[in-house]
PDB file of C-alpha atoms in Angstrom:
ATOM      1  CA  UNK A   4      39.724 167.676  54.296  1.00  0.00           C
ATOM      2  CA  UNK A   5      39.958 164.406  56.352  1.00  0.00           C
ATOM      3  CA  UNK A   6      41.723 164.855  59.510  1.00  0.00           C
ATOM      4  CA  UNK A   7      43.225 161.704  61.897  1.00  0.00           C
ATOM      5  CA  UNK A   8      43.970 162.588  65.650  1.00  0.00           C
ATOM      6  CA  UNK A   9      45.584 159.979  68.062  1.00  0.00           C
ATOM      7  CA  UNK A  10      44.809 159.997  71.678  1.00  0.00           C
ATOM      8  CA  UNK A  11      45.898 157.789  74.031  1.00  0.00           C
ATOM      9  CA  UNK A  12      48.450 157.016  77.100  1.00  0.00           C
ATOM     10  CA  UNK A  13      51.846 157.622  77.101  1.00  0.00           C
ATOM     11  CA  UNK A  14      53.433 155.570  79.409  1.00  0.00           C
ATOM     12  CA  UNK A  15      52.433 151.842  79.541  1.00  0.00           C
ATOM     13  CA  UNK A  16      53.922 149.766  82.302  1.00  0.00           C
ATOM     14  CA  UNK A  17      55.263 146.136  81.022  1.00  0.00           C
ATOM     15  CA  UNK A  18      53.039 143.531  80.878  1.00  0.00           C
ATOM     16  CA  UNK A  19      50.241 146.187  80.305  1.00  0.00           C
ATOM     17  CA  UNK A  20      47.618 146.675  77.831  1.00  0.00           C
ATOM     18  CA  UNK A  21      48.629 150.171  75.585  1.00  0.00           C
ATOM     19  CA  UNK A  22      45.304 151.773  74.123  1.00  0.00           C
ATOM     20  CA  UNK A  23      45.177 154.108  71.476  1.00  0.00           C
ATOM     21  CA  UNK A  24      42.075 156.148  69.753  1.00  0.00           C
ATOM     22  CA  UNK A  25      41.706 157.729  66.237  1.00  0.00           C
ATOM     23  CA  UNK A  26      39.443 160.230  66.102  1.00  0.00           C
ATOM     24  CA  UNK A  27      37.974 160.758  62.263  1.00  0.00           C
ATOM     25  CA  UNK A  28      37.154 164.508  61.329  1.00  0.00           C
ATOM     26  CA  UNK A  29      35.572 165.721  57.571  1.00  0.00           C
ATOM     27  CA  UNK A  30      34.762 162.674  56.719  1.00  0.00           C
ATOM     28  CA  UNK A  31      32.561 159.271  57.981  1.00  0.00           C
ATOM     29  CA  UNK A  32      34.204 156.476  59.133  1.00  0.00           C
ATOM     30  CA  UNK A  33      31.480 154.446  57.816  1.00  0.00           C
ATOM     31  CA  UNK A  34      31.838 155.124  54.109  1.00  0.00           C
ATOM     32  CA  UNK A  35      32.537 152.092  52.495  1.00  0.00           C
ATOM     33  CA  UNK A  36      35.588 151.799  50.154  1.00  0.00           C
ATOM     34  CA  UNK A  37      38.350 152.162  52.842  1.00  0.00           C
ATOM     35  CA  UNK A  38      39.949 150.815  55.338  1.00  0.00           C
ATOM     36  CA  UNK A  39      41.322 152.438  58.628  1.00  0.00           C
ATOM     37  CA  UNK A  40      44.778 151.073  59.760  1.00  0.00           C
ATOM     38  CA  UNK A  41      47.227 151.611  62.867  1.00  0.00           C
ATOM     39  CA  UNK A  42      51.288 151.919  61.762  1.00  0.00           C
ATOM     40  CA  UNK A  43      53.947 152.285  63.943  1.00  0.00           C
ATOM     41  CA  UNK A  44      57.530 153.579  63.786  1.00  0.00           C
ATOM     42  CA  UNK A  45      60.289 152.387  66.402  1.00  0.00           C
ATOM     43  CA  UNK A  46      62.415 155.636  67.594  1.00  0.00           C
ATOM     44  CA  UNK A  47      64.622 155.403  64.436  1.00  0.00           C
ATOM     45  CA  UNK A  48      63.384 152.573  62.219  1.00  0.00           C
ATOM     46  CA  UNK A  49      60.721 151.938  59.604  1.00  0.00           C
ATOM     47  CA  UNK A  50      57.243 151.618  59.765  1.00  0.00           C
ATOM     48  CA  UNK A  51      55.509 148.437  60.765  1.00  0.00           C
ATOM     49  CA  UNK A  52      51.951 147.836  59.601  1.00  0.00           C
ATOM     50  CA  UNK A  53      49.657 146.683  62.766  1.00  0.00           C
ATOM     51  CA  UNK A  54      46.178 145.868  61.738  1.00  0.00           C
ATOM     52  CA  UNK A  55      43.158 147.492  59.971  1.00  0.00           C
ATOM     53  CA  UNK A  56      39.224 147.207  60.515  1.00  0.00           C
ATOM     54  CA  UNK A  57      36.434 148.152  57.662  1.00  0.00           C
ATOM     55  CA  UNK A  58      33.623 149.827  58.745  1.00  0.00           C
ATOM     56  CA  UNK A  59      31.987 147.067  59.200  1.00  0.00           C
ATOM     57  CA  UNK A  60      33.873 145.690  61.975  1.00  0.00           C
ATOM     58  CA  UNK A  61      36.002 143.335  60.037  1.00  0.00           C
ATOM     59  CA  UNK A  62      39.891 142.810  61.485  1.00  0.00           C
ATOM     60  CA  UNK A  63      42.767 141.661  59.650  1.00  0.00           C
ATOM     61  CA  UNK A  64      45.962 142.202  62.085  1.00  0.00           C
ATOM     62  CA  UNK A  65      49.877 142.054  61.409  1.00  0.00           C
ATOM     63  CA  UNK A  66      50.276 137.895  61.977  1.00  0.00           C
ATOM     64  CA  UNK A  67      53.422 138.659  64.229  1.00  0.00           C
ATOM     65  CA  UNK A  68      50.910 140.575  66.220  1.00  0.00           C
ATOM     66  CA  UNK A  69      47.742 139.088  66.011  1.00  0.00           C
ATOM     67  CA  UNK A  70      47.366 137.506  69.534  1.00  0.00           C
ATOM     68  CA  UNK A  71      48.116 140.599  71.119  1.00  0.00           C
ATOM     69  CA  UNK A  72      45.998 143.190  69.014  1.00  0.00           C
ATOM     70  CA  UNK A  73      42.624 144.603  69.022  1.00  0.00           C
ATOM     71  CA  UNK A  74      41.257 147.506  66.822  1.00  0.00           C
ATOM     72  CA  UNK A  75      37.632 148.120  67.174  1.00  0.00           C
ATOM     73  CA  UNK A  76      35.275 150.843  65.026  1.00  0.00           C
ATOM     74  CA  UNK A  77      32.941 153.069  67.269  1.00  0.00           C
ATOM     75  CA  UNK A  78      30.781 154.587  64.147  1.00  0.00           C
ATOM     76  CA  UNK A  79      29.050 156.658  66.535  1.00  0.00           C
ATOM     77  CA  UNK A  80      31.799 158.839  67.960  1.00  0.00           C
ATOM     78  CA  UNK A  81      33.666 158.508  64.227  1.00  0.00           C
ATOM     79  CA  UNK A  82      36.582 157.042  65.585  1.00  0.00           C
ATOM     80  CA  UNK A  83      38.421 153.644  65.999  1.00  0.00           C
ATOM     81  CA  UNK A  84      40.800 152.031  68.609  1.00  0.00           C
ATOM     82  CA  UNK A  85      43.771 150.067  69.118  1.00  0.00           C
ATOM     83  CA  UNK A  86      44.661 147.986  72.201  1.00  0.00           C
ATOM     84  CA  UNK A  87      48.006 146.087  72.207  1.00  0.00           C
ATOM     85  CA  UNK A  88      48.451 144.064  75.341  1.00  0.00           C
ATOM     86  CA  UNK A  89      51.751 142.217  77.411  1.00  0.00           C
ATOM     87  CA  UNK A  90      53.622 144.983  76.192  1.00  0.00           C
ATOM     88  CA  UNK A  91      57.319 144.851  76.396  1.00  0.00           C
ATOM     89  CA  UNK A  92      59.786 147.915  75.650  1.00  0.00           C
ATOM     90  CA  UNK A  93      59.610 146.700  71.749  1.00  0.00           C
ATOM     91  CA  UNK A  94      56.852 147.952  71.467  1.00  0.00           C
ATOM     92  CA  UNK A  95      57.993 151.377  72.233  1.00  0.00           C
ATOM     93  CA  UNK A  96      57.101 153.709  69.098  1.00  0.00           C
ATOM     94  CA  UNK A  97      55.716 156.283  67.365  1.00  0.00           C
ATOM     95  CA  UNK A  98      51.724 155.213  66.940  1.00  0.00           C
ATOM     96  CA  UNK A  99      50.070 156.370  63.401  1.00  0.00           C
ATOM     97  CA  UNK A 100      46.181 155.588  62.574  1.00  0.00           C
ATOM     98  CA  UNK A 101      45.778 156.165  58.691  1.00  0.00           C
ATOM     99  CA  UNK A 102      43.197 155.963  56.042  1.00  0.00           C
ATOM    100  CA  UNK A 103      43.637 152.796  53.268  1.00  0.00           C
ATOM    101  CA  UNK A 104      42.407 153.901  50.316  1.00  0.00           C
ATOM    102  CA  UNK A 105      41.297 151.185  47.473  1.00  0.00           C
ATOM    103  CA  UNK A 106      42.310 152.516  43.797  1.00  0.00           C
ATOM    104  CA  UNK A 107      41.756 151.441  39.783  1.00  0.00           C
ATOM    105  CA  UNK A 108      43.273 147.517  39.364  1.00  0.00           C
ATOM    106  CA  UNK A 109      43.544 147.070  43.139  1.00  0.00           C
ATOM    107  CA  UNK A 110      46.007 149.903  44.172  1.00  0.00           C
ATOM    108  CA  UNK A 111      46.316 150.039  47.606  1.00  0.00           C
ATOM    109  CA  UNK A 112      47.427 152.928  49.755  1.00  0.00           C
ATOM    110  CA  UNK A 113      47.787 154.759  52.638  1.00  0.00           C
ATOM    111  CA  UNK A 114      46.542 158.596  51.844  1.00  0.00           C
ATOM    112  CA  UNK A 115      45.583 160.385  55.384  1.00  0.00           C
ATOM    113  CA  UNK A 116      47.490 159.819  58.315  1.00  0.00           C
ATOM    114  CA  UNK A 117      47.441 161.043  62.037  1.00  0.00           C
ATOM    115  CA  UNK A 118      50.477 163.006  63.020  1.00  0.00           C
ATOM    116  CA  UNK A 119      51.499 160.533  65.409  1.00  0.00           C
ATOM    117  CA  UNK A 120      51.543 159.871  69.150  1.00  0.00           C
ATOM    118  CA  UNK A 121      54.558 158.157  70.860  1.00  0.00           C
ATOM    119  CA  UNK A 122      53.913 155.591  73.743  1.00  0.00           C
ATOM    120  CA  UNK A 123      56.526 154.363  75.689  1.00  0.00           C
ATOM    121  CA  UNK A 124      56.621 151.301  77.609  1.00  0.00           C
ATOM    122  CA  UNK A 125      58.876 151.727  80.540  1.00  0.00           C
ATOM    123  CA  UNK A 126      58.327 150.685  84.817  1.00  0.00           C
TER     124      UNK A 126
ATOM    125  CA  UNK B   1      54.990 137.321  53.086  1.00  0.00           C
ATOM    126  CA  UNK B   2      56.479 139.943  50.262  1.00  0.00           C
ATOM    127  CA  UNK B   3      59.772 141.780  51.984  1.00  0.00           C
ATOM    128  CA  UNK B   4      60.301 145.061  50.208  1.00  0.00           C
ATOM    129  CA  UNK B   5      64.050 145.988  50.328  1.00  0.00           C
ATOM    130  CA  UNK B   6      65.335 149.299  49.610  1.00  0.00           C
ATOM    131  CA  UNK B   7      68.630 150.413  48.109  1.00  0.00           C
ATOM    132  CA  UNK B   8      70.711 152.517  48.972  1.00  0.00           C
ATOM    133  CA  UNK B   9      70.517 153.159  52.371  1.00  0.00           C
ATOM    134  CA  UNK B  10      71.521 156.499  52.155  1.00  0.00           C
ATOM    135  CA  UNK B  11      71.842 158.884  49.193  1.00  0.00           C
ATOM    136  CA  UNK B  12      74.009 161.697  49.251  1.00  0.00           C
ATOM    137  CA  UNK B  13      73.146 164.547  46.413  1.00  0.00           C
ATOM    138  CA  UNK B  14      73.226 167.847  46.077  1.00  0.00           C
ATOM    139  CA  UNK B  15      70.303 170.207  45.550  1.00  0.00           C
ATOM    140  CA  UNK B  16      69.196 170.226  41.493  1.00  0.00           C
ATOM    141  CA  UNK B  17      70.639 166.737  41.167  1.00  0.00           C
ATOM    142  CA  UNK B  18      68.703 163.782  39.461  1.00  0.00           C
ATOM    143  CA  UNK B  19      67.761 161.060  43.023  1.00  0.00           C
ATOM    144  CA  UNK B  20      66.987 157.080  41.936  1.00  0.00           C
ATOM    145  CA  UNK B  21      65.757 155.633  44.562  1.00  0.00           C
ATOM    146  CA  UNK B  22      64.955 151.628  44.299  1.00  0.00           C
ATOM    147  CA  UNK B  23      62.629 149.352  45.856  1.00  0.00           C
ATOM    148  CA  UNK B  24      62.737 145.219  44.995  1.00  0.00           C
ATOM    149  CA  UNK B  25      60.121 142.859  45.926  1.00  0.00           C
ATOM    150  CA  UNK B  26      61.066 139.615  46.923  1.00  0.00           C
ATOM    151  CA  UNK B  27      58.299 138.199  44.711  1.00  0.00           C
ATOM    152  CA  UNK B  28      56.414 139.882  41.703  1.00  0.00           C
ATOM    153  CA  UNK B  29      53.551 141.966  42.723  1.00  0.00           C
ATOM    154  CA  UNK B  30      51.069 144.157  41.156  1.00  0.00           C
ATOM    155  CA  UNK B  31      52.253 147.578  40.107  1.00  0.00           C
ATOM    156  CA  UNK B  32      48.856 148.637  41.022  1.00  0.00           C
ATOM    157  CA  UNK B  33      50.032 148.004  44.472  1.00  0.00           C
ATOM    158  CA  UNK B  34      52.998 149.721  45.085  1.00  0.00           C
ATOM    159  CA  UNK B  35      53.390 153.077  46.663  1.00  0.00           C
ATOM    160  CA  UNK B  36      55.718 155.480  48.022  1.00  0.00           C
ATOM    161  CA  UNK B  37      55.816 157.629  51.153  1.00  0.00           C
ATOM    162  CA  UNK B  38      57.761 160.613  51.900  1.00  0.00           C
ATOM    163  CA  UNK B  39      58.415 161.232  55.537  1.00  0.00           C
ATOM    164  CA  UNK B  40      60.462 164.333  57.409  1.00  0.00           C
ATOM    165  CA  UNK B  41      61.336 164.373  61.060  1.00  0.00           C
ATOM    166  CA  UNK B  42      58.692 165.188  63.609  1.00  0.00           C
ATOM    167  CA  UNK B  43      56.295 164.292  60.755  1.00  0.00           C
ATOM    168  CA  UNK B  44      53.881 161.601  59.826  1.00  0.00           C
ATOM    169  CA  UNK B  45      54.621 159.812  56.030  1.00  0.00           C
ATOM    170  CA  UNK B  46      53.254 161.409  53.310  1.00  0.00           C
ATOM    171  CA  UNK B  47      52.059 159.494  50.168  1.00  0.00           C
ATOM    172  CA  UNK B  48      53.575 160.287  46.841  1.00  0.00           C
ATOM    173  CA  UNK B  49      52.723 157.542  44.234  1.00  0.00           C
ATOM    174  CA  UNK B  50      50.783 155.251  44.311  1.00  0.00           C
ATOM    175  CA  UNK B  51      49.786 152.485  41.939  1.00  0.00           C
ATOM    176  CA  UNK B  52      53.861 152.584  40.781  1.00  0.00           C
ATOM    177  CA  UNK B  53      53.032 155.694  38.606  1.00  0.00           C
ATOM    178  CA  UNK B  54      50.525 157.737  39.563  1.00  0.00           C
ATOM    179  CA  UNK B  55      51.707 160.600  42.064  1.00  0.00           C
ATOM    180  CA  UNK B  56      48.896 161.761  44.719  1.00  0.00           C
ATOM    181  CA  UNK B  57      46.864 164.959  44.750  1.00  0.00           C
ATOM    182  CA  UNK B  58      49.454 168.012  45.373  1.00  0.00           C
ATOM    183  CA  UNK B  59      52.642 166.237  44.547  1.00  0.00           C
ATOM    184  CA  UNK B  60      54.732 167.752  42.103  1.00  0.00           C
ATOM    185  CA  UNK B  61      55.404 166.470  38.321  1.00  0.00           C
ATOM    186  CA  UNK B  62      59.497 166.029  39.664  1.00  0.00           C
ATOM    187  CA  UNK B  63      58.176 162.991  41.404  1.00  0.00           C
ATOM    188  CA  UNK B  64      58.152 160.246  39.473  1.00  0.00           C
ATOM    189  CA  UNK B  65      57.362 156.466  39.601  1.00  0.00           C
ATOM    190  CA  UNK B  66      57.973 153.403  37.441  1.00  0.00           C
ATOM    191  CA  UNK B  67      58.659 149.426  37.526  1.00  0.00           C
ATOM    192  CA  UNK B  68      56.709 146.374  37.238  1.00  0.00           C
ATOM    193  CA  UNK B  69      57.331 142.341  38.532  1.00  0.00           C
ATOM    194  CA  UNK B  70      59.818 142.731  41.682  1.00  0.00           C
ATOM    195  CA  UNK B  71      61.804 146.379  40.430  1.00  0.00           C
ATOM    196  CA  UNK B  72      60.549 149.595  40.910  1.00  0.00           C
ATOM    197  CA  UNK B  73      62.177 153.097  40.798  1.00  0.00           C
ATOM    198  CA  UNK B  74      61.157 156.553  42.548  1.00  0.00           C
ATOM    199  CA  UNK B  75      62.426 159.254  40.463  1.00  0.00           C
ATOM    200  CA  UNK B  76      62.919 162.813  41.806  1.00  0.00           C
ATOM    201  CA  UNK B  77      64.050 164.290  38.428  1.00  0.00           C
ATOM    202  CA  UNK B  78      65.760 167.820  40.410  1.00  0.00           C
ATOM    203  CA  UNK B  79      65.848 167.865  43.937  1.00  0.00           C
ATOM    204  CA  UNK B  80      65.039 171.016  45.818  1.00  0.00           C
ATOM    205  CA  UNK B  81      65.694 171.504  49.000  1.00  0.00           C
ATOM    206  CA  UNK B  82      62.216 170.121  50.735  1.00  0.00           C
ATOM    207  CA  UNK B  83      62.974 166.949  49.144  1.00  0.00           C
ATOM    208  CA  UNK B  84      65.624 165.932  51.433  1.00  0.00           C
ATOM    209  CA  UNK B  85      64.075 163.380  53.840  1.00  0.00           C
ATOM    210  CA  UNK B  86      63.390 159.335  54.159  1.00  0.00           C
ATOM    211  CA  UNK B  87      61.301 157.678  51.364  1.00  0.00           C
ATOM    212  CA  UNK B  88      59.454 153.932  51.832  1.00  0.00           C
ATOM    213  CA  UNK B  89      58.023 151.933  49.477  1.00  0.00           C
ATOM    214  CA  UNK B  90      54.943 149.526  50.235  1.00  0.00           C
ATOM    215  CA  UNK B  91      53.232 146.939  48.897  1.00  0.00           C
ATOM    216  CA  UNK B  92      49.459 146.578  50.520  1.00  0.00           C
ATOM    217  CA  UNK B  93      50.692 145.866  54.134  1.00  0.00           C
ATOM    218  CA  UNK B  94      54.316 145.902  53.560  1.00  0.00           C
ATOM    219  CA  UNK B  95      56.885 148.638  53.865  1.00  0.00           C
ATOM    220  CA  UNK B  96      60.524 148.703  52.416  1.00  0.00           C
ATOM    221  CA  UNK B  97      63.109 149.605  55.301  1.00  0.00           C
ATOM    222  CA  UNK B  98      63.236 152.997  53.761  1.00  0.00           C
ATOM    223  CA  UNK B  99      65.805 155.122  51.850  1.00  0.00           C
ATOM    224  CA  UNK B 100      67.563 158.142  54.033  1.00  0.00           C
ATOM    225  CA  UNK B 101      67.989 161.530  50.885  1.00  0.00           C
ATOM    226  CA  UNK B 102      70.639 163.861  52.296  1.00  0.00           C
ATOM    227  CA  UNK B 103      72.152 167.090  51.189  1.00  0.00           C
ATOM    228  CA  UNK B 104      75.815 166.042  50.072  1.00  0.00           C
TER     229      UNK B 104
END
């Protein structure tokens, strides 16, 4: 059974760069056919699609984010990483990483998910 | 950009009732791309359907999904009492603002 576990700070300071792990259990990050994505959830609102990375190293980030993120693959240790930077206290939130999953005529969907860690950005 | 938008905000229904829940795409997508998510407090979503019909390993047969172009319906057929929680659409990297189920 896969498994997705967050790790990461807290408490960011404004202005400050917020970094986030995924670490990848029962399965390898590196098998091909998937994509590994971060989500987050405001304290009671919806979820907002950040970026993803392929195996491969290959980005495609959120366009209202884009000059902000970074997600990054480390294949060795099975994980992948986030880094958001000039945070402000928007970006306060619930922080998923989850597993895209390709399907028959191009279904698309999210099927393993971390439980979730919240970061808040507060001085 | 697609915006997904979800009606109603809110359902109110009791326990054994028939729940419609609707998501509309501002533009016609691919059925094969739309999915929906269950998600409780505390708790992480959980994927229920995916490619508009099919429902994901473990899910039970009173989930149901349907639609094509810009319309699409989740369909909990009786509701039991686990079923009582927020449901999103999403198309690829899009999510609907999400539909709250509550016990009436």
């Amino acid at each position: 059974q896969l498994q997705l576990q967050e790790s990461g700070s807290g408490l960011v300071k404004p202005s400050q760069t917020l970094s986030l792990t995924c670490a990848v259990s029962g399965g390898s990050i590196s098998s091909g056919g998937y994509s590994w994505s971060w989500i987050r959830q405001p304290p009671g609102k919806g979820l907002e699609w950040i970026g993803y990375i392929y195996h491969s190293g290959s980005t495609y980030y959120n366009p209202s984010l884009k000059s902000r993120v970074t997600i990054s693959v480390d294949r060795s240790k099975n994980q992948f990483s986030l880094k958001l930077s000039s945070v402000t206290a928007a970006d306060t939130a619930v922080y998923y990483c989850a597993r895209g999953s390709y399907g028959d005529y191009g279904a698309y969907y999210f099927d393993y998910w971390g439980q979730g860690t919240l970061v808040t950005v507060s001085s | 950009e697609i915006v997904l938008t979800q009606s109603p905000g809110t359902l109110s229904l009791s326990p054994g009732e028939r729940a419609t829940l609707s998501c509309r795409a501002s533009q016609s997508v691919s059925s094969s791309y739309l999915a929906w998510y269950q998600q409780k407090p505390g708790q992480a979503p959980r994927l229920l359907i995916y490619g508009a019909s099919s429902r994901a390993t473990g899910i039970p047969d009173r989930f149901s999904g349907s639609g094509s172009g810009t319309d699409f319906t989740l369909t909990i057929s009786r509701l039991e009492p686990e079923d009582f929680a927020v449901y999103y659409c999403q198309q690829y990297v899009s999510f609907g603002q999400g539909t709250r189920l509550e016990i009436k």
